[in-house]
Each structure stands twice: as structure tokens, then as C-alpha cells.
CSV table of C-alpha atoms in Angstrom, one decimal:
chain,number,residue,atom,x,y,z
A,1,GLU,CA,87.5,66.5,90.6
A,2,LEU,CA,87.1,66.9,94.0
A,3,THR,CA,83.8,67.9,93.7
A,4,ARG,CA,83.0,64.9,91.8
A,5,ARG,CA,84.5,62.7,94.3
A,6,ALA,CA,82.4,63.8,97.1
A,7,GLY,CA,79.6,61.8,95.3
A,8,GLN,CA,77.0,64.5,96.1
A,9,LYS,CA,74.5,65.4,93.7
A,10,MET,CA,74.7,68.4,91.8
A,11,PRO,CA,72.5,70.7,89.6
A,12,GLU,CA,72.8,70.4,86.0
A,13,GLN,CA,74.1,74.0,85.6
A,14,VAL,CA,76.8,73.6,88.2
A,15,ARG,CA,78.0,70.3,86.9
A,16,HIS,CA,78.2,71.8,83.4
A,17,SER,CA,80.4,74.8,84.8
A,18,LEU,CA,82.6,72.5,86.3
A,19,ASP,CA,83.1,70.4,83.1
A,20,ARG,CA,84.1,73.9,81.5
A,21,ILE,CA,86.2,75.0,84.0
A,22,GLU,CA,88.4,71.4,83.9
A,23,SER,CA,88.1,71.4,80.0
A,24,GLU,CA,89.7,74.9,80.0
A,25,ALA,CA,92.3,74.1,82.7
A,26,GLU,CA,93.3,71.1,80.4
A,27,ARG,CA,93.4,73.2,77.4
A,28,MET,CA,95.6,76.2,79.4
A,29,THR,CA,98.0,73.1,80.8
A,30,GLY,CA,98.6,72.0,77.2
A,31,LEU,CA,99.6,75.6,76.1
A,32,VAL,CA,101.5,76.0,78.7
A,33,GLU,CA,103.8,72.5,78.0
A,34,ASP,CA,103.9,73.8,74.4
A,35,LEU,CA,105.3,77.2,75.4
A,36,LEU,CA,107.8,75.4,77.8
A,37,LEU,CA,108.8,73.0,75.2
A,38,LEU,CA,109.5,75.8,72.8
A,39,ALA,CA,111.4,77.9,75.5
A,40,ARG,CA,113.5,74.8,76.2
A,41,LEU,CA,114.6,74.2,72.5
A,42,ASP,CA,115.1,78.2,72.0
A,43,GLU,CA,117.7,77.9,75.0
A,44,GLY,CA,119.3,74.8,72.9
A,45,ARG,CA,118.5,72.1,75.3
A,46,GLU,CA,119.4,68.8,74.0
A,47,LEU,CA,116.6,66.3,73.1
A,48,GLN,CA,117.1,62.5,73.7
A,49,ARG,CA,119.0,60.7,71.4
A,50,ASP,CA,117.9,57.3,71.3
A,51,PRO,CA,116.9,54.5,68.6
A,52,VAL,CA,113.3,55.3,67.5
A,53,ASP,CA,111.3,53.3,65.2
A,54,LEU,CA,109.6,56.0,63.3
A,55,SER,CA,107.7,53.3,61.1
A,56,ARG,CA,105.7,52.6,64.2
A,57,ILE,CA,105.2,56.3,64.9
A,58,VAL,CA,103.9,56.9,61.9
A,59,ILE,CA,101.7,53.8,61.8
A,60,ASP,CA,100.4,54.9,65.4
A,61,ALA,CA,100.0,58.6,64.3
A,62,VAL,CA,98.1,57.7,61.0
A,63,SER,CA,95.8,55.2,62.8
A,64,ASP,CA,94.9,57.7,65.4
A,65,ALA,CA,94.3,60.5,62.6
A,66,HIS,CA,92.1,57.9,61.0
A,67,ALA,CA,89.8,57.8,64.2
A,68,ALA,CA,89.7,61.7,64.4
A,69,GLY,CA,89.3,62.5,60.9
A,70,LEU,CA,86.8,59.5,59.4
A,71,ASP,CA,86.0,61.9,56.7
A,72,HIS,CA,89.7,62.1,55.2
A,73,ASP,CA,91.7,59.5,53.4
A,74,TRP,CA,94.7,58.6,55.5
A,75,ARG,CA,97.7,56.6,53.6
A,76,MET,CA,101.2,55.8,54.3
A,77,SER,CA,104.1,55.4,51.8
A,78,MET,CA,107.1,53.7,53.4
A,79,PRO,CA,109.5,50.7,53.3
A,80,ASP,CA,108.3,47.5,54.3
A,81,ASP,CA,111.1,47.1,57.0
A,82,PRO,CA,111.1,49.2,60.2
A,83,ILE,CA,113.0,52.7,59.8
A,84,VAL,CA,115.0,53.5,63.1
A,85,ILE,CA,116.4,56.7,63.7
A,86,LEU,CA,118.5,58.5,66.6
A,87,GLY,CA,116.1,60.9,68.2
A,88,ASP,CA,113.7,61.4,71.0
A,89,ALA,CA,110.6,59.6,70.5
A,90,PRO,CA,107.9,61.8,72.3
A,91,ARG,CA,109.0,64.9,70.5
A,92,ILE,CA,109.0,63.2,66.9
A,93,HIS,CA,105.7,61.5,67.7
A,94,GLN,CA,104.5,64.9,68.4
A,95,VAL,CA,105.6,66.3,65.0
A,96,VAL,CA,103.8,63.7,63.3
A,97,VAL,CA,100.8,64.3,65.1
A,98,ASN,CA,100.8,67.9,64.9
A,99,LEU,CA,101.5,67.8,61.0
A,100,LEU,CA,98.5,65.3,60.8
A,101,ALA,CA,96.1,67.4,62.9
A,102,ASN,CA,96.9,70.5,60.6
A,103,ALA,CA,95.9,68.4,57.2
A,104,ARG,CA,92.9,67.1,59.1
A,105,VAL,CA,91.9,70.6,60.2
A,106,HIS,CA,92.9,72.8,57.2
A,107,THR,CA,91.6,70.8,54.5
A,108,PRO,CA,88.0,69.6,53.3
A,109,ALA,CA,86.4,66.0,53.9
A,110,GLY,CA,87.6,63.9,51.5
A,111,THR,CA,91.3,65.0,51.2
A,112,ILE,CA,93.7,62.1,50.7
A,113,VAL,CA,96.6,62.7,53.3
A,114,THR,CA,99.8,60.4,52.9
A,115,VAL,CA,102.6,60.0,55.1
A,116,GLY,CA,106.0,58.8,53.5
A,117,ILE,CA,109.1,57.8,54.9
A,118,THR,CA,112.1,57.8,52.4
A,119,PRO,CA,115.6,56.4,53.6
A,120,HIS,CA,118.5,58.5,52.1
A,121,GLY,CA,121.7,56.6,53.6
A,122,GLU,CA,122.4,57.7,57.0
A,123,SER,CA,119.3,60.3,56.6
A,124,VAL,CA,115.3,59.6,56.2
A,125,ASP,CA,112.8,62.2,54.7
A,126,LEU,CA,109.4,62.3,56.6
A,127,THR,CA,106.9,63.8,54.6
A,128,VAL,CA,103.1,64.7,55.1
A,129,THR,CA,101.3,65.6,51.7
A,130,ASP,CA,97.7,66.2,50.9
A,131,ASN,CA,95.6,67.1,47.7
A,132,GLY,CA,93.6,70.1,49.6
A,133,PRO,CA,93.5,73.4,48.7
A,134,GLY,CA,97.0,74.2,49.7
A,135,ILE,CA,98.4,76.9,51.9
A,136,PRO,CA,97.5,80.6,50.8
A,137,ARG,CA,100.9,82.3,49.4
A,138,LYS,CA,100.1,85.2,52.0
A,139,ASP,CA,100.7,82.6,54.8
A,140,LEU,CA,103.7,81.0,53.8
A,141,ALA,CA,106.1,83.6,55.3
A,142,THR,CA,104.9,83.0,58.6
A,143,LEU,CA,103.4,79.3,58.4
A,144,PHE,CA,106.3,78.2,61.1
A,145,GLU,CA,106.0,81.3,63.5
A,146,ARG,CA,104.4,80.8,67.2
A,147,PHE,CA,100.5,81.7,67.3
A,148,THR,CA,100.1,81.6,63.1
A,149,ARG,CA,96.6,80.8,62.2
A,150,GLY,CA,95.9,80.0,58.7
A,151,ASP,CA,92.4,80.4,58.8
A,152,ALA,CA,91.4,82.5,62.1
A,153,SER,CA,87.8,81.9,62.0
A,154,ARG,CA,88.4,77.8,61.7
A,155,ALA,CA,91.1,78.1,64.4
A,156,ARG,CA,88.8,79.4,67.2
A,157,ALA,CA,86.5,76.6,66.1
A,158,THR,CA,88.7,74.1,66.7
A,159,GLY,CA,90.4,75.5,69.5
A,160,THR,CA,93.9,75.5,67.8
A,161,THR,CA,96.7,78.0,69.6
A,162,GLY,CA,98.8,78.4,66.5
A,163,LEU,CA,101.8,76.8,67.9
A,164,GLY,CA,101.7,73.4,66.1
A,165,LEU,CA,103.7,74.2,63.0
A,166,ALA,CA,106.1,76.3,65.7
A,167,ILE,CA,106.5,73.2,67.6
A,168,VAL,CA,107.3,70.9,64.5
A,169,HIS,CA,109.7,73.5,63.0
A,170,ALA,CA,111.7,73.8,66.4
A,171,VAL,CA,111.6,70.0,67.2
A,172,VAL,CA,112.8,68.8,63.3
A,173,THR,CA,115.6,72.0,63.7
A,174,ALA,CA,116.8,70.4,67.1
A,175,HIS,CA,117.0,67.1,65.5
A,176,GLY,CA,119.1,68.4,62.5
A,177,GLY,CA,116.2,68.3,60.2
């Protein structure tokens, strides 16, 4: 960033190298932040407990997923009235985003992905379902473990770390789910 601010002309190869360094630094920052979140949750640190409009989180996340995955059919199934829960809004958003990213990355084009919210008295079910090929039976036992990748060749291509579902599990557990 400092090199770019100087405003000097750089050869294309240098500019490309700096872009790669910056991209890798951003990726590593995200990885460290994910690992820190998991470590904090492992220590039993409390999450925020504020009123959260789960409906708004789902609408925003599905909208973003649609923009990132135009080749999928994104749907929502939820009550007309907003569903408000107590929780940590950024972490709940992260759960929904991670689940939708998994559906996008690990299902073929044309897959229907549906996010559902179903209230049950004091609790709420949040579901993400799709009509994709499903999860291989051999992967089910380790699905929520850290660094688990369902399809290693795809994971390398997409740049995933294998932490998404571990974070989902830890955050949902910390919320009592």
C-alpha cells in the first residue's frame, strides 16, 4: 500500500508481485482472525447477547450469496414478521455466510439453496438446505472439525481453510444451539 501511495510508476511484474503479497496478507489475516475466534470460544468466552434481527441477517446473507453465486438458485423460507433473537449479530451473520458459502462451493451450478427460519416458542430453527449431491458418508464424522475439507482439490482451488464449519459449530454451540 505504501508503494502505491508514492505514485511512482512500477513495472507490471512488480505491481503484480505487490498485488499477490497484499492478497496473501489479507488471506492470512482472515485465517488468524478465524483461529482467534475459535480459541476464544474454546476458552468459554461469552458472546454478545443483544436483540438481533435474524430475518435481516438472512435476507442480507442470501442477497450476498446470490451476487457471489449467480449460477445457484437462492431461496428463503421464513415468517413475514421479523424474527428477533438474543445473540451476537456479527457471529450469527458469520454462521449464515459460512453455511451459504459452503453450499455455493460444494454444489454444482443450478443447485437450489434454501435458508429457512422456523420459530418454536422461545427457540428458532435456522436451516440451510440444498438439492445438491449431499455430503459423502465418509466425511460426516469430521465435518465440523478444524481444517476439514470435503473435497481437497476444490478447496485448494477456492482457497478455503477448512475452518468455516468449525466456526459455525463453535458459534452455534456458544449460543446454546
